[in-house]
Tab-separated table of C-alpha atoms in Angstrom:
chain	number	residue	atom	x	y	z
A	133	MET	CA	138.167	51.741	2.444
A	134	PRO	CA	137.497	49.338	5.591
A	135	VAL	CA	139.755	48.970	7.210
A	136	LEU	CA	139.680	44.640	6.550
A	137	THR	CA	142.409	43.212	9.653
A	138	ARG	CA	141.753	42.933	13.254
A	139	LEU	CA	143.450	43.988	15.602
A	140	ILE	CA	145.806	41.257	17.901
A	141	PRO	CA	146.361	41.693	21.490
A	142	SER	CA	149.898	40.951	22.035
A	143	PRO	CA	152.755	42.075	24.254
A	144	VAL	CA	154.809	45.288	22.539
A	145	VAL	CA	157.900	43.675	23.971
A	146	VAL	CA	158.737	39.600	23.848
A	147	ASP	CA	162.401	39.704	25.353
A	148	ILE	CA	163.419	35.827	25.397
A	149	ARG	CA	166.885	35.174	25.597
A	150	PRO	CA	169.931	34.421	27.637
A	151	GLY	CA	170.916	37.120	30.080
A	152	ALA	CA	167.802	39.216	29.877
A	153	LEU	CA	167.309	40.044	33.104
A	154	ASP	CA	170.360	42.430	32.648
A	155	ASP	CA	168.503	44.365	30.492
A	156	LEU	CA	165.198	44.428	33.097
A	157	ALA	CA	165.963	48.396	33.620
A	158	GLY	CA	165.842	49.616	30.739
A	159	LEU	CA	163.137	47.443	29.200
A	160	LEU	CA	160.574	49.354	31.978
A	161	ALA	CA	161.970	52.538	31.690
A	162	ASP	CA	160.142	52.060	28.036
A	163	GLN	CA	157.779	55.154	27.812
A	164	ARG	CA	155.175	52.996	27.093
A	165	ILE	CA	155.815	50.769	30.682
A	166	SER	CA	156.777	53.162	32.791
A	167	GLY	CA	158.444	56.892	32.113
A	168	SER	CA	158.677	57.321	35.904
A	169	GLY	CA	160.038	54.522	36.982
A	170	ARG	CA	157.009	54.654	39.767
A	171	LEU	CA	156.238	50.465	39.864
A	172	SER	CA	154.626	48.095	41.903
A	173	ILE	CA	156.689	44.596	42.098
A	174	ALA	CA	155.044	41.485	43.108
A	175	ILE	CA	157.506	38.734	43.915
A	176	SER	CA	157.514	35.465	46.066
A	177	GLY	CA	157.944	35.559	49.810
A	178	GLY	CA	160.726	33.350	49.369
A	179	SER	CA	162.585	33.062	46.174
A	180	GLY	CA	161.506	37.239	45.438
A	181	ARG	CA	164.025	38.378	47.951
A	182	ALA	CA	166.836	37.054	45.784
A	183	LEU	CA	165.391	39.208	42.875
A	184	ARG	CA	164.911	41.617	45.056
A	185	GLU	CA	168.324	42.609	45.867
A	186	ARG	CA	169.071	41.612	42.289
A	187	PHE	CA	166.958	44.709	41.067
A	188	ALA	CA	166.016	47.351	43.473
A	189	PRO	CA	169.209	49.486	43.929
A	190	VAL	CA	168.909	49.741	40.103
A	191	LEU	CA	164.744	50.306	40.242
A	192	PRO	CA	164.737	52.787	42.484
A	193	GLY	CA	160.929	54.541	42.797
A	194	ALA	CA	159.754	50.741	42.672
A	195	ASP	CA	157.483	49.785	45.693
A	196	TRP	CA	158.248	45.761	46.585
A	197	PHE	CA	155.435	43.687	47.906
A	198	PRO	CA	155.974	40.516	48.997
A	199	VAL	CA	153.299	37.471	47.352
A	200	ALA	CA	151.668	34.555	50.025
A	201	ASP	CA	150.809	32.054	47.684
A	202	GLY	CA	148.592	32.565	44.642
A	203	THR	CA	145.127	32.559	45.913
A	204	ILE	CA	142.134	35.282	45.131
A	205	ASP	CA	142.666	36.108	48.389
A	206	SER	CA	146.317	37.035	47.655
A	207	ALA	CA	145.710	39.081	44.532
A	208	VAL	CA	142.831	41.135	45.959
A	209	ARG	CA	145.184	41.863	48.834
A	210	LEU	CA	148.334	42.786	46.251
A	211	ALA	CA	145.740	45.035	44.719
A	212	ASP	CA	144.211	46.968	47.734
A	213	ASP	CA	147.980	47.494	48.667
A	214	ILE	CA	148.644	48.782	45.539
A	215	LYS	CA	145.818	51.441	45.025
A	216	GLY	CA	146.326	52.266	48.559
A	217	SER	CA	149.758	53.173	47.933
A	218	ARG	CA	151.472	55.531	45.673
A	219	ARG	CA	150.160	56.381	41.901
A	220	TYR	CA	152.194	53.682	39.715
A	221	ASP	CA	152.567	53.146	36.272
A	222	ALA	CA	152.641	49.831	36.352
A	223	VAL	CA	152.803	46.040	38.184
A	224	VAL	CA	155.128	43.874	37.314
A	225	GLY	CA	154.591	39.916	38.796
A	226	LEU	CA	158.641	39.045	39.129
A	227	GLY	CA	158.941	34.912	39.626
A	228	GLY	CA	157.314	31.897	38.531
A	229	GLY	CA	153.446	30.861	37.513
A	230	LYS	CA	151.373	31.904	40.994
A	231	ILE	CA	152.828	35.310	41.255
A	232	ILE	CA	152.350	36.295	37.472
A	233	ASP	CA	148.485	35.315	37.435
A	234	VAL	CA	148.519	37.073	41.077
A	235	ALA	CA	150.293	40.039	39.104
A	236	LYS	CA	147.759	40.173	36.669
A	237	TYR	CA	144.730	39.955	38.409
A	238	ALA	CA	145.730	42.569	40.812
A	239	ALA	CA	146.688	44.423	37.943
A	240	ALA	CA	142.898	44.511	35.788
A	241	ARG	CA	141.806	44.773	39.826
A	242	VAL	CA	143.818	48.524	39.434
A	243	GLY	CA	143.112	49.139	36.077
A	244	LEU	CA	147.442	48.643	35.216
A	245	PRO	CA	149.424	47.576	32.752
A	246	MET	CA	151.077	43.888	34.150
A	247	VAL	CA	154.712	43.276	33.068
A	248	ALA	CA	155.306	39.698	33.660
A	249	VAL	CA	158.788	38.299	33.988
A	250	ALA	CA	158.712	34.875	34.315
A	251	THR	CA	161.342	33.041	36.318
A	252	ASN	CA	160.057	29.597	35.286
A	253	LEU	CA	157.669	27.968	32.629
A	254	SER	CA	155.693	25.738	34.385
A	255	HIS	CA	152.302	26.938	31.649
A	256	ASP	CA	150.891	28.742	29.253
A	257	GLY	CA	149.749	31.394	31.771
A	258	ILE	CA	153.062	33.717	31.653
A	259	CYS	CA	151.442	35.672	28.417
A	260	SER	CA	147.778	34.813	28.297
A	261	PRO	CA	144.569	36.465	29.486
A	262	VAL	CA	143.593	34.148	32.131
A	263	SER	CA	144.475	34.369	35.514
A	264	THR	CA	144.443	30.996	37.167
A	265	LEU	CA	143.670	31.491	41.123
A	266	ASP	CA	142.647	29.122	44.415
A	267	ASN	CA	139.501	30.173	46.273
A	268	ASP	CA	137.316	28.872	48.711
A	269	ASN	CA	135.739	26.045	45.697
A	270	GLY	CA	139.061	25.019	44.473
A	271	ARG	CA	140.379	26.761	42.467
A	272	GLY	CA	139.074	29.134	39.798
A	273	SER	CA	140.170	30.785	36.157
A	274	TYR	CA	139.516	35.089	36.392
A	275	GLY	CA	139.783	36.994	32.481
A	276	VAL	CA	143.001	39.590	32.686
A	277	PRO	CA	144.221	41.722	29.789
A	278	THR	CA	147.696	40.038	28.121
A	279	PRO	CA	150.361	42.179	29.779
A	280	ILE	CA	152.152	44.311	28.002
A	281	ALA	CA	155.500	42.987	27.999
A	282	MET	CA	156.864	39.569	28.566
A	283	VAL	CA	160.368	38.341	29.222
A	284	VAL	CA	161.686	35.385	29.983
A	285	ASP	CA	165.986	35.005	31.117
A	286	LEU	CA	167.121	31.073	29.702
A	287	ASP	CA	169.930	31.389	32.055
A	288	VAL	CA	167.037	31.650	34.847
A	289	ILE	CA	164.750	29.369	33.224
A	290	ARG	CA	168.457	26.766	33.421
A	291	ASN	CA	168.356	27.191	37.059
A	292	ALA	CA	164.476	26.085	37.838
A	293	PRO	CA	164.161	22.917	39.395
A	294	VAL	CA	163.888	21.219	35.586
A	295	ARG	CA	159.793	19.461	36.886
A	296	PHE	CA	158.760	23.227	36.278
A	297	VAL	CA	159.979	23.353	32.542
A	298	ARG	CA	158.733	19.763	32.005
A	299	SER	CA	155.361	20.655	32.887
A	300	GLY	CA	155.436	23.457	30.278
A	301	ILE	CA	156.711	20.649	27.591
A	302	GLY	CA	152.422	18.896	28.523
A	303	ASP	CA	151.089	22.189	29.022
A	304	ALA	CA	152.421	23.623	25.166
A	305	VAL	CA	151.552	19.812	23.859
A	306	SER	CA	148.680	19.676	25.004
A	307	ASN	CA	147.411	22.244	22.395
A	308	ILE	CA	147.022	19.709	19.661
A	309	SER	CA	144.530	17.896	21.986
A	310	ALA	CA	142.201	20.937	23.158
A	311	ILE	CA	142.268	22.653	19.061
A	312	ALA	CA	141.607	18.975	18.427
A	313	ASP	CA	138.822	19.267	20.803
A	314	TRP	CA	137.376	22.386	19.568
A	315	GLU	CA	137.355	21.051	15.761
A	316	LEU	CA	134.958	18.258	16.664
A	317	SER	CA	132.299	20.264	18.496
A	318	HIS	CA	132.621	22.474	14.739
A	319	ARG	CA	131.749	19.257	12.756
A	320	ILE	CA	129.206	18.404	15.494
A	321	ASN	CA	127.630	21.559	16.913
A	322	GLY	CA	129.245	24.568	14.891
A	323	GLU	CA	131.074	26.087	17.183
A	324	PRO	CA	133.073	28.392	15.576
A	325	VAL	CA	136.800	28.042	15.219
A	326	ASP	CA	139.245	31.369	15.005
A	327	GLY	CA	141.358	29.993	12.414
A	328	LEU	CA	144.186	31.965	13.315
A	329	ALA	CA	143.830	31.283	17.217
A	330	ALA	CA	143.833	27.450	16.134
A	331	ALA	CA	146.211	28.241	14.000
A	332	MET	CA	149.376	29.935	16.536
A	333	ALA	CA	147.932	27.638	19.442
A	334	ARG	CA	148.347	24.683	17.066
A	335	THR	CA	151.914	25.692	15.777
A	336	ALA	CA	153.058	26.589	19.523
A	337	GLY	CA	152.399	23.060	20.549
A	338	GLU	CA	154.011	21.801	16.972
A	339	ALA	CA	156.474	23.187	17.789
A	340	VAL	CA	157.488	21.617	21.614
A	341	LEU	CA	155.669	18.925	19.797
A	342	ARG	CA	158.936	17.687	17.321
A	343	HIS	CA	161.704	19.439	18.574
A	344	PRO	CA	164.934	16.668	19.228
A	345	GLY	CA	165.926	19.094	21.991
A	346	GLY	CA	165.552	19.034	25.909
A	347	VAL	CA	165.134	21.195	28.919
A	348	GLY	CA	169.419	21.708	29.019
A	349	GLU	CA	169.218	23.238	26.102
A	350	ASP	CA	168.561	27.544	24.797
A	351	GLU	CA	167.572	26.448	21.806
A	352	PHE	CA	164.709	23.754	22.900
A	353	LEU	CA	163.832	26.380	25.884
A	354	SER	CA	163.651	29.040	23.261
A	355	VAL	CA	161.444	27.372	21.461
A	356	LEU	CA	158.823	26.073	24.467
A	357	ALA	CA	159.323	29.659	26.472
A	358	GLU	CA	157.808	31.285	22.597
A	359	ALA	CA	155.972	28.284	22.436
A	360	LEU	CA	153.657	29.258	25.815
A	361	VAL	CA	153.549	32.749	25.024
A	362	LEU	CA	152.230	31.735	21.301
A	363	SER	CA	149.414	30.096	23.256
A	364	GLY	CA	148.557	33.161	25.906
A	365	ILE	CA	148.344	35.096	22.034
A	366	ALA	CA	146.198	33.163	20.485
A	367	MET	CA	143.840	32.667	23.756
A	368	SER	CA	143.544	36.229	23.375
A	369	ILE	CA	142.678	36.216	19.792
A	370	SER	CA	140.075	34.532	20.515
A	371	GLY	CA	138.672	35.732	23.932
A	372	ASP	CA	138.954	32.068	25.770
A	373	THR	CA	140.182	29.578	26.405
A	374	ARG	CA	139.533	27.564	23.155
A	375	PRO	CA	142.875	26.911	21.555
A	376	SER	CA	144.880	25.548	25.024
A	377	SER	CA	142.057	23.870	27.156
A	378	GLY	CA	139.888	21.195	25.906
A	379	ALA	CA	139.636	17.433	27.514
A	380	CYS	CA	142.898	17.336	28.246
A	381	HIS	CA	142.224	20.994	31.066
A	382	GLU	CA	138.575	19.225	31.735
A	383	ILE	CA	140.770	16.038	33.440
A	384	SER	CA	143.585	18.439	35.333
A	385	HIS	CA	140.654	20.443	36.303
A	386	ALA	CA	138.662	17.040	37.363
A	387	PHE	CA	142.067	15.768	39.327
A	388	ASP	CA	142.630	19.350	40.914
A	389	LEU	CA	139.069	19.701	42.314
A	390	LEU	CA	138.715	15.294	43.542
A	391	HIS	CA	142.488	15.704	44.534
A	392	PRO	CA	142.805	19.580	46.115
A	393	LYS	CA	145.718	18.160	48.217
A	394	ARG	CA	147.778	15.605	45.732
A	395	ALA	CA	147.197	17.593	42.425
A	396	ALA	CA	150.461	17.292	39.921
A	397	LEU	CA	151.661	20.279	38.450
A	398	HIS	CA	149.653	21.450	35.752
A	399	GLY	CA	151.484	20.605	32.924
A	400	GLU	CA	152.538	16.886	33.908
A	401	GLN	CA	148.304	16.981	34.092
A	402	VAL	CA	147.407	17.713	30.363
A	403	GLY	CA	149.738	16.078	29.794
A	404	LEU	CA	148.868	12.975	30.596
A	405	GLY	CA	145.325	14.269	29.866
A	406	ALA	CA	146.459	14.478	26.610
A	407	ALA	CA	147.873	11.493	25.472
A	408	PHE	CA	144.553	9.809	26.967
A	409	ALA	CA	141.946	11.892	24.477
A	410	MET	CA	143.766	11.178	21.428
A	411	ARG	CA	143.612	7.719	21.916
A	412	LEU	CA	139.844	7.885	22.758
A	413	ARG	CA	139.665	10.111	19.793
A	414	GLY	CA	141.169	7.326	17.878
A	415	ALA	CA	144.297	9.254	16.889
A	416	HIS	CA	146.635	6.011	17.872
A	417	GLU	CA	149.435	6.961	15.994
A	418	GLU	CA	148.993	10.814	17.420
A	419	SER	CA	149.230	9.047	20.894
A	420	GLN	CA	151.687	7.255	21.159
A	421	LEU	CA	153.732	10.427	19.724
A	422	PHE	CA	152.690	11.640	23.050
A	423	THR	CA	153.364	9.333	25.079
A	424	GLU	CA	157.002	8.898	22.989
A	425	VAL	CA	157.586	12.689	22.768
A	426	LEU	CA	156.821	12.814	27.192
A	427	ARG	CA	158.395	9.715	28.488
A	428	ARG	CA	161.543	11.492	26.596
A	429	HIS	CA	161.654	14.661	28.535
A	430	GLY	CA	160.914	12.675	31.949
A	431	LEU	CA	157.113	13.453	31.381
A	432	PRO	CA	154.276	11.621	33.616
A	433	VAL	CA	152.009	9.035	30.826
A	434	LEU	CA	150.221	7.472	34.200
A	435	PRO	CA	148.396	8.097	36.754
A	436	GLU	CA	150.517	6.321	38.694
A	437	GLU	CA	152.881	7.852	37.835
A	438	ILE	CA	151.721	11.397	39.851
A	439	GLY	CA	150.379	9.257	42.502
A	440	PHE	CA	147.419	8.432	41.661
A	441	SER	CA	145.893	5.229	40.910
A	442	VAL	CA	143.526	3.227	38.493
A	443	ASP	CA	140.032	4.132	39.597
A	444	GLU	CA	140.932	7.844	40.705
A	445	PHE	CA	141.837	8.193	37.108
A	446	VAL	CA	139.197	6.646	36.057
A	447	ARG	CA	136.801	8.620	38.348
A	448	ALA	CA	138.681	12.485	37.583
A	449	VAL	CA	137.467	11.873	33.561
A	450	ALA	CA	134.262	10.653	34.857
A	451	TYR	CA	133.841	13.665	36.419
A	452	ALA	CA	135.772	15.963	34.255
A	453	PRO	CA	132.969	17.351	31.633
A	454	GLN	CA	131.657	19.067	34.710
A	455	THR	CA	134.171	21.329	35.310
A	456	ARG	CA	133.895	22.827	32.279
A	457	PRO	CA	129.774	22.989	31.471
A	458	GLY	CA	129.198	23.936	28.087
A	459	ARG	CA	132.123	23.280	27.127
A	460	PHE	CA	132.450	20.376	24.217
A	461	THR	CA	135.435	17.793	24.227
A	462	ILE	CA	135.656	14.258	23.068
A	463	LEU	CA	135.018	13.540	26.725
A	464	GLU	CA	131.584	15.215	25.554
A	465	HIS	CA	131.240	13.342	22.698
A	466	LEU	CA	131.659	9.591	23.597
A	467	ASP	CA	129.257	10.493	27.081
A	468	LEU	CA	131.378	7.194	28.346
A	469	SER	CA	130.292	5.359	31.217
A	470	THR	CA	132.681	4.161	34.242
A	471	ASP	CA	133.586	0.508	32.761
A	472	GLN	CA	133.616	2.154	29.672
A	473	ILE	CA	136.617	4.800	30.831
A	474	ARG	CA	138.258	1.431	32.365
A	475	ASP	CA	138.424	-0.151	28.952
A	476	ALA	CA	140.183	2.704	27.309
A	477	TYR	CA	142.078	3.162	29.818
A	478	SER	CA	143.165	-0.367	29.797
A	479	ASP	CA	143.511	-0.362	25.875
A	480	TYR	CA	146.030	3.080	26.849
A	481	ALA	CA	148.132	1.413	28.882
A	482	SER	CA	148.798	-1.931	27.298
A	483	THR	CA	150.596	-0.198	23.863
A	484	ILE	CA	152.076	1.888	26.578
A	485	SER	CA	153.494	-1.014	27.742
A	486	SER	CA	154.119	-2.465	24.972
């Protein structure tokens, strides 16, 4: 009888709870990760030092590799350093999103499994099959394997800068807009939609959007962390970023490319982009709900709240389709002129004000 199911690429361990880091050494000793204890651990040059002091005594077989920044050069350098050292069982990314993205890319380059230990929840890259790295042309997305294990200690997350948690909220709720774009492309162009990936990404976004809690509560942080993990797995299932990236992310990429030194956090930009995109597609009630939830969590809903003028926002929206050639969203569908984008923004802004 043929097998009528499919294998889903996902971590073998997902540990999200207060105090999860207390058991990190035991998790890494799992035979599926590192039976010998030979680990290469990537950390930041700043806060990573404290983590190294904490874990070095319980991970005697590990070597520690400080990472300077979230660039492709740093990722290649880390891979070369790992390859030039002794033989390892796995790569561990211990830190924020940049460290995890660098570690994912380096692990893929040297052919080792990767463990993501997130110290903040700023975006869904913590468990995705994508590394987002800065390069000479701005910023690029690189396909990598899904982490073999995922650890989030809520005690650490609670003590991280609150802006990073808020950014994760924006990234999670933007899934809903991204799925609407995917379904639009299916209706107009016949693009296939992976139902399981779409269901997981939408459920993750709705869980965060509808949750009454806030960033200081473990229950809400658990839901947010789980949503970001599910978003990453949804991308693994579909084989691309479609479940979590639509017009919202195109607008964010445009900000990154047009204003690389002024860009806000990823989740801040995609949250704003999602609220505006929902308005563009005529989903006025959903757009209003987006702005209400974003505001409740302290996220921006207008470009000036992240340092951009209305003219700069209009230019970014007009430029956005160029950031993802071949991707079809509400922006490509409407194909608005600059004046039409400006009018649509005026309508969006006035609705928020009222």
